Short mmCIF file of C-alpha atoms and ligand atoms in Angstrom, two decimals:
data_model
loop_
_atom_site.label_atom_id
_atom_site.label_comp_id
_atom_site.label_asym_id
_atom_site.label_seq_id
_atom_site.Cartn_x
_atom_site.Cartn_y
_atom_site.Cartn_z
CA UNK A 1 0.83 -37.34 -14.63
CA UNK A 2 3.36 -35.58 -17.34
CA UNK A 3 4.07 -32.07 -17.79
CA UNK A 4 5.38 -30.21 -21.11
CA UNK A 5 7.10 -26.84 -20.67
CA UNK A 6 7.10 -25.10 -23.70
CA UNK A 7 9.93 -22.53 -25.29
CA UNK A 8 7.28 -19.96 -24.90
CA UNK A 9 7.55 -18.34 -21.80
CA UNK A 10 7.93 -21.35 -20.00
CA UNK A 11 4.28 -22.60 -20.72
CA UNK A 12 3.32 -25.95 -18.88
CA UNK A 13 0.67 -28.29 -20.91
CA UNK A 14 -0.30 -30.87 -18.15
CA UNK A 15 -1.19 -34.27 -19.19
CA UNK A 16 -3.42 -36.34 -16.54
CA UNK A 17 -4.10 -39.95 -17.04
CA UNK A 18 -7.41 -41.40 -16.77
CA UNK A 19 -9.46 -44.48 -16.93
CA UNK A 20 -9.67 -44.59 -20.89
CA UNK A 21 -7.24 -41.74 -21.93
CA UNK A 22 -6.01 -38.52 -20.91
CA UNK A 23 -6.90 -35.08 -20.07
CA UNK A 24 -4.99 -32.08 -21.29
CA UNK A 25 -4.80 -29.03 -19.54
CA UNK A 26 -3.68 -25.94 -21.63
CA UNK A 27 -2.51 -27.78 -24.60
CA UNK A 28 0.63 -25.90 -25.15
CA UNK A 29 1.81 -22.91 -27.76
CA UNK A 30 4.33 -23.99 -30.62
CA UNK A 31 3.06 -26.36 -33.30
CA UNK A 32 6.40 -28.46 -33.15
CA UNK A 33 5.78 -28.53 -29.59
CA UNK A 34 2.18 -29.73 -29.73
CA UNK A 35 3.08 -32.37 -32.59
CA UNK A 36 5.56 -33.80 -30.12
CA UNK A 37 2.86 -34.43 -27.52
CA UNK A 38 0.80 -36.05 -29.85
CA UNK A 39 3.43 -38.50 -31.07
CA UNK A 40 4.64 -39.34 -27.04
CA UNK A 41 1.16 -39.43 -26.08
CA UNK A 42 0.64 -42.01 -29.34
CA UNK A 43 4.09 -43.82 -28.24
CA UNK A 44 2.48 -44.36 -24.70
CA UNK A 45 -0.48 -46.23 -26.36
CA UNK A 46 -2.38 -42.84 -25.18
CA UNK A 47 -4.81 -40.73 -26.59
CA UNK A 48 -6.57 -37.63 -25.13
CA UNK A 49 -10.10 -37.87 -24.23
CA UNK A 50 -10.75 -34.46 -23.09
CA UNK A 51 -9.23 -30.76 -22.75
CA UNK A 52 -9.42 -27.98 -20.33
CA UNK A 53 -8.30 -24.16 -20.60
CA UNK A 54 -7.70 -22.63 -17.40
CA UNK A 55 -8.26 -19.14 -18.60
CA UNK A 56 -9.26 -17.20 -21.72
CA UNK A 57 -6.13 -16.19 -23.11
CA UNK A 58 -4.86 -17.20 -26.85
CA UNK A 59 -1.73 -18.98 -25.00
CA UNK A 60 -3.93 -21.24 -23.20
CA UNK A 61 -6.65 -22.19 -25.79
CA UNK A 62 -4.61 -23.88 -28.73
CA UNK A 63 -5.30 -27.01 -29.85
CA UNK A 64 -3.22 -29.43 -32.00
CA UNK A 65 -5.20 -31.34 -35.02
CA UNK A 66 -3.29 -34.86 -33.95
CA UNK A 67 -5.29 -34.46 -30.55
CA UNK A 68 -8.30 -35.18 -31.68
CA UNK A 69 -11.93 -33.72 -31.72
CA UNK A 70 -12.80 -34.00 -28.22
CA UNK A 71 -14.41 -31.83 -25.45
CA UNK A 72 -12.48 -28.91 -24.59
CA UNK A 73 -13.73 -27.75 -21.16
CA UNK A 74 -13.62 -24.13 -19.67
CA UNK A 75 -15.49 -22.41 -17.02
CA UNK A 76 -19.07 -20.82 -18.53
CA UNK A 77 -17.39 -17.23 -17.56
CA UNK A 78 -14.32 -18.70 -19.82
CA UNK A 79 -15.87 -19.85 -22.67
CA UNK A 80 -18.44 -17.01 -22.75
CA UNK A 81 -15.32 -14.65 -22.85
CA UNK A 82 -13.77 -16.54 -25.73
CA UNK A 83 -16.64 -16.54 -27.97
CA UNK A 84 -16.90 -12.70 -27.35
CA UNK A 85 -13.51 -11.81 -27.92
CA UNK A 86 -12.96 -14.41 -30.87
CA UNK A 87 -16.22 -13.05 -32.81
CA UNK A 88 -14.31 -10.74 -34.98
CA UNK A 89 -11.21 -13.00 -35.05
CA UNK A 90 -7.69 -12.56 -33.66
CA UNK A 91 -5.08 -9.97 -34.59
CA UNK A 92 -1.93 -12.40 -34.02
CA UNK A 93 0.67 -9.40 -34.49
CA UNK A 94 -1.04 -7.32 -31.77
CA UNK A 95 -0.99 -10.56 -29.18
CA UNK A 96 2.67 -11.14 -30.28
CA UNK A 97 1.69 -14.69 -31.57
CA UNK A 98 4.37 -16.48 -33.09
CA UNK A 99 4.10 -17.09 -36.79
CA UNK A 100 4.39 -21.26 -36.57
CA UNK A 101 1.03 -21.03 -34.30
CA UNK A 102 -1.95 -22.39 -35.77
CA UNK A 103 -4.92 -20.73 -34.64
CA UNK A 104 -7.33 -23.08 -36.73
CA UNK A 105 -8.40 -24.62 -33.38
CA UNK A 106 -8.20 -21.64 -31.13
CA UNK A 107 -10.62 -21.22 -28.17
CA UNK A 108 -13.23 -24.25 -29.28
CA UNK A 109 -14.32 -24.67 -25.89
CA UNK A 110 -17.90 -25.92 -24.33
CA UNK A 111 -18.32 -23.95 -21.04
CA UNK A 112 -18.53 -26.24 -17.99
CA UNK A 113 -22.53 -25.16 -16.20
CA UNK A 114 -21.98 -22.50 -13.39
CA UNK A 115 -20.81 -24.25 -10.09
CA UNK A 116 -19.42 -27.36 -11.83
CA UNK A 117 -17.42 -29.05 -8.95
CA UNK A 118 -15.18 -31.20 -10.75
CA UNK A 119 -14.26 -31.76 -14.21
CA UNK A 120 -16.82 -34.29 -15.99
CA UNK A 121 -14.15 -37.53 -17.34
CA UNK A 122 -13.47 -40.83 -16.45
CA UNK A 123 -10.06 -40.42 -14.39
CA UNK A 124 -8.81 -38.66 -11.16
CA UNK A 125 -11.32 -35.80 -9.29
CA UNK A 126 -10.13 -32.79 -10.13
CA UNK A 127 -11.60 -29.70 -8.64
CA UNK A 128 -12.58 -26.49 -10.14
CA UNK A 129 -11.34 -23.77 -8.33
CA UNK A 130 -13.08 -20.66 -9.79
CA UNK A 131 -11.83 -17.08 -9.55
CA UNK A 132 -11.96 -13.97 -10.89
CA UNK A 133 -8.01 -13.24 -10.82
CA UNK A 134 -6.14 -12.33 -14.17
CA UNK A 135 -8.91 -13.26 -16.44
CA UNK A 136 -12.48 -13.73 -16.48
CA UNK A 137 -13.72 -17.35 -15.53
CA UNK A 138 -10.18 -18.36 -14.68
CA UNK A 139 -9.54 -21.93 -13.06
CA UNK A 140 -7.16 -23.31 -10.96
CA UNK A 141 -7.45 -27.03 -10.98
CA UNK A 142 -6.96 -29.48 -8.10
CA UNK A 143 -5.84 -32.89 -8.86
CA UNK A 144 -7.42 -34.52 -5.48
CA UNK A 145 -5.76 -37.56 -5.53
CA UNK A 146 -2.51 -36.32 -6.59
CA UNK A 147 -2.10 -33.22 -4.76
CA UNK A 148 -1.53 -31.18 -7.47
CA UNK A 149 -2.43 -27.88 -7.97
CA UNK A 150 -2.35 -26.61 -11.51
CA UNK A 151 -2.71 -23.03 -11.06
CA UNK A 152 -3.27 -21.22 -14.57
CA UNK A 153 -1.42 -18.03 -14.65
CA UNK A 154 -0.97 -17.44 -10.97
CA UNK A 155 1.96 -18.46 -8.66
CA UNK A 156 4.42 -18.09 -10.99
CA UNK A 157 8.17 -18.14 -10.03
CA UNK A 158 8.98 -15.84 -13.21
CA UNK A 159 5.88 -13.82 -13.89
CA UNK A 160 4.21 -11.33 -11.32
CA UNK A 161 0.60 -11.79 -10.68
CA UNK A 162 -1.17 -9.62 -14.07
CA UNK A 163 -4.24 -8.37 -12.92
CA UNK A 164 -7.45 -8.19 -15.21
CA UNK A 165 -7.39 -4.55 -15.56
CA UNK A 166 -10.23 -4.67 -18.30
CA UNK A 167 -12.78 -5.61 -16.26
CA UNK A 168 -15.26 -3.87 -14.09
CA UNK A 169 -14.74 -5.31 -11.01
CA UNK A 170 -12.06 -4.86 -8.48
CA UNK A 171 -9.06 -6.42 -9.78
CA UNK A 172 -7.05 -5.74 -6.56
CA UNK A 173 -9.61 -7.25 -4.19
CA UNK A 174 -10.53 -10.02 -6.83
CA UNK A 175 -6.71 -11.25 -6.90
CA UNK A 176 -6.53 -11.22 -3.25
CA UNK A 177 -9.99 -13.31 -3.14
CA UNK A 178 -8.24 -15.86 -5.37
CA UNK A 179 -4.87 -16.03 -3.79
CA UNK A 180 -7.16 -17.02 -0.46
CA UNK A 181 -8.94 -19.65 -2.44
CA UNK A 182 -5.68 -21.03 -3.11
CA UNK A 183 -4.40 -20.93 0.39
CA UNK A 184 -7.52 -22.82 1.24
CA UNK A 185 -6.54 -25.84 -0.23
CA UNK A 186 -2.68 -25.24 -0.06
CA UNK A 187 -2.60 -28.47 2.80
CA UNK A 188 -3.65 -31.00 0.10
CA UNK A 189 -0.75 -29.96 -2.34
CA UNK A 190 2.39 -31.01 -2.62
CA UNK A 191 2.92 -30.03 -6.79
CA UNK A 192 2.12 -26.56 -7.55
CA UNK A 193 2.53 -26.34 -11.41
CA UNK A 194 2.01 -22.55 -12.76
CA UNK A 195 0.90 -21.89 -16.64
CA UNK A 196 4.30 -19.86 -16.86
CA UNK A 197 7.46 -21.11 -15.12
CA UNK A 198 8.91 -23.87 -12.89
CA UNK A 199 6.71 -26.77 -10.97
CA UNK A 200 7.32 -26.35 -7.50
CA UNK A 201 6.69 -28.41 -4.02
CA UNK A 202 4.70 -27.44 -1.05
CA UNK A 203 6.82 -25.11 0.11
CA UNK A 204 6.74 -23.20 -3.00
CA UNK A 205 3.33 -22.97 -2.84
CA UNK A 206 3.10 -21.40 0.24
CA UNK A 207 6.20 -18.89 -0.54
CA UNK A 208 4.40 -18.20 -4.36
CA UNK A 209 0.89 -17.15 -2.33
CA UNK A 210 3.00 -15.09 0.23
CA UNK A 211 5.09 -13.46 -2.70
CA UNK A 212 2.21 -12.81 -4.93
CA UNK A 213 -0.13 -11.36 -2.06
CA UNK A 214 2.93 -9.17 -0.85
CA UNK A 215 3.15 -7.89 -4.85
CA UNK A 216 -0.52 -7.15 -4.75
CA UNK A 217 -0.60 -5.71 -1.52
CA UNK A 218 2.37 -3.27 -2.86
CA UNK A 219 0.69 -2.11 -6.00
CA UNK A 220 -2.67 -1.44 -3.81
CA UNK A 221 -0.78 0.59 -1.65
CA UNK A 222 1.43 2.40 -3.94
CA UNK A 223 4.83 1.00 -2.37
CA UNK A 224 7.51 -0.11 -4.04
CA UNK A 225 7.22 -4.45 -4.27
CA UNK A 226 10.82 -5.37 -4.08
CA UNK A 227 9.64 -8.58 -5.98
CA UNK A 228 12.63 -10.79 -7.16
CA UNK A 229 10.58 -11.12 -10.26
CA UNK A 230 11.13 -7.31 -11.41
CA UNK A 231 13.85 -5.23 -11.49
CA UNK A 232 17.95 -6.38 -11.78
CA UNK A 233 16.97 -9.91 -10.48
CA UNK A 234 14.68 -10.69 -12.90
CA UNK A 235 15.32 -14.54 -14.94
CA UNK A 236 17.36 -13.58 -18.00
CA UNK A 237 15.03 -13.60 -20.60
CA UNK A 238 12.23 -12.30 -18.23
CA UNK A 239 13.11 -8.64 -18.11
CA UNK A 240 10.01 -7.55 -20.16
CA UNK A 241 8.14 -8.13 -16.63
CA UNK A 242 9.41 -4.97 -15.26
CA UNK A 243 7.41 -3.40 -18.21
CA UNK A 244 4.17 -5.69 -17.19
CA UNK A 245 4.87 -3.91 -13.40
CA UNK A 246 5.03 -0.45 -14.96
CA UNK A 247 2.25 -0.82 -16.89
CA UNK A 248 -0.15 -2.05 -14.26
CA UNK A 249 1.18 0.85 -11.92
CA UNK A 250 0.22 3.47 -14.16
CA UNK A 251 -3.01 1.95 -15.55
CA UNK A 252 -4.24 1.31 -11.60
CA UNK A 253 -3.52 5.02 -10.95
CA UNK A 254 -5.60 6.32 -14.17
CA UNK A 255 -8.51 3.88 -12.77
CA UNK A 256 -8.38 5.58 -9.37
CA UNK A 257 -8.43 8.91 -10.83
CA UNK A 258 -11.15 8.52 -13.05
CA UNK A 259 -12.98 7.16 -10.02
CA UNK A 260 -12.09 9.80 -7.85
CA UNK A 261 -10.90 7.81 -5.51
CA UNK A 262 -7.49 9.47 -3.80
CA UNK A 263 -4.35 7.64 -3.97
ZN1 LIG B 301 -2.84 -15.29 -18.99
#
């Protein structure tokens, strides 16, 4: 298994070796970085036989022409969301997409039938843990024989839980439910790879589940989260995460006002 960390928000692309080639999870962001991945794989005599996107956000939906035309999977709900959201194109500036990023192959996903347990490919068993935190049809992946959990945009040491505040569900409860699913498999995990941030071991996995849950609880209860990822203790370059927190606080407040729920 190989991991490539991008300059863009410490995005992690994960390569899993299979019998006839590799599976590439969340391929990467910058054109040059993906080109580098293509050449590294070819130096190793390796080809990509399939891709997987953990969730329907642009930075997890990119692809490089050199990676070839192979099935690129996501959950059914992820693929449907991508189709919906990209039907009118994408405004690169609004999403802050760097100029060198090629959007030609953005989001060309094949949705796996609902309740698919493992990714269909010739390689180690990869269990799909679908949930509704962060984005519709988000999947964490458990590479079972290796004890590796690819968490998508959760369990990061630099990014707080970012709730899906666009949906009709209960973003707080959806997030907590997803953390419970990840906690259920924690005993089988020795390495956690977040979508953005540092790779961690089993202790980190437990610590990050607790940290993410404490943050969501604080958000729900209107308390100061005292989370190291926001405020003066944020990692240099990640100061903007405090703005994400302020925005979530405000939008949740507005949602509860329009619900008529007192807070
Ligand atoms: Zn995301």
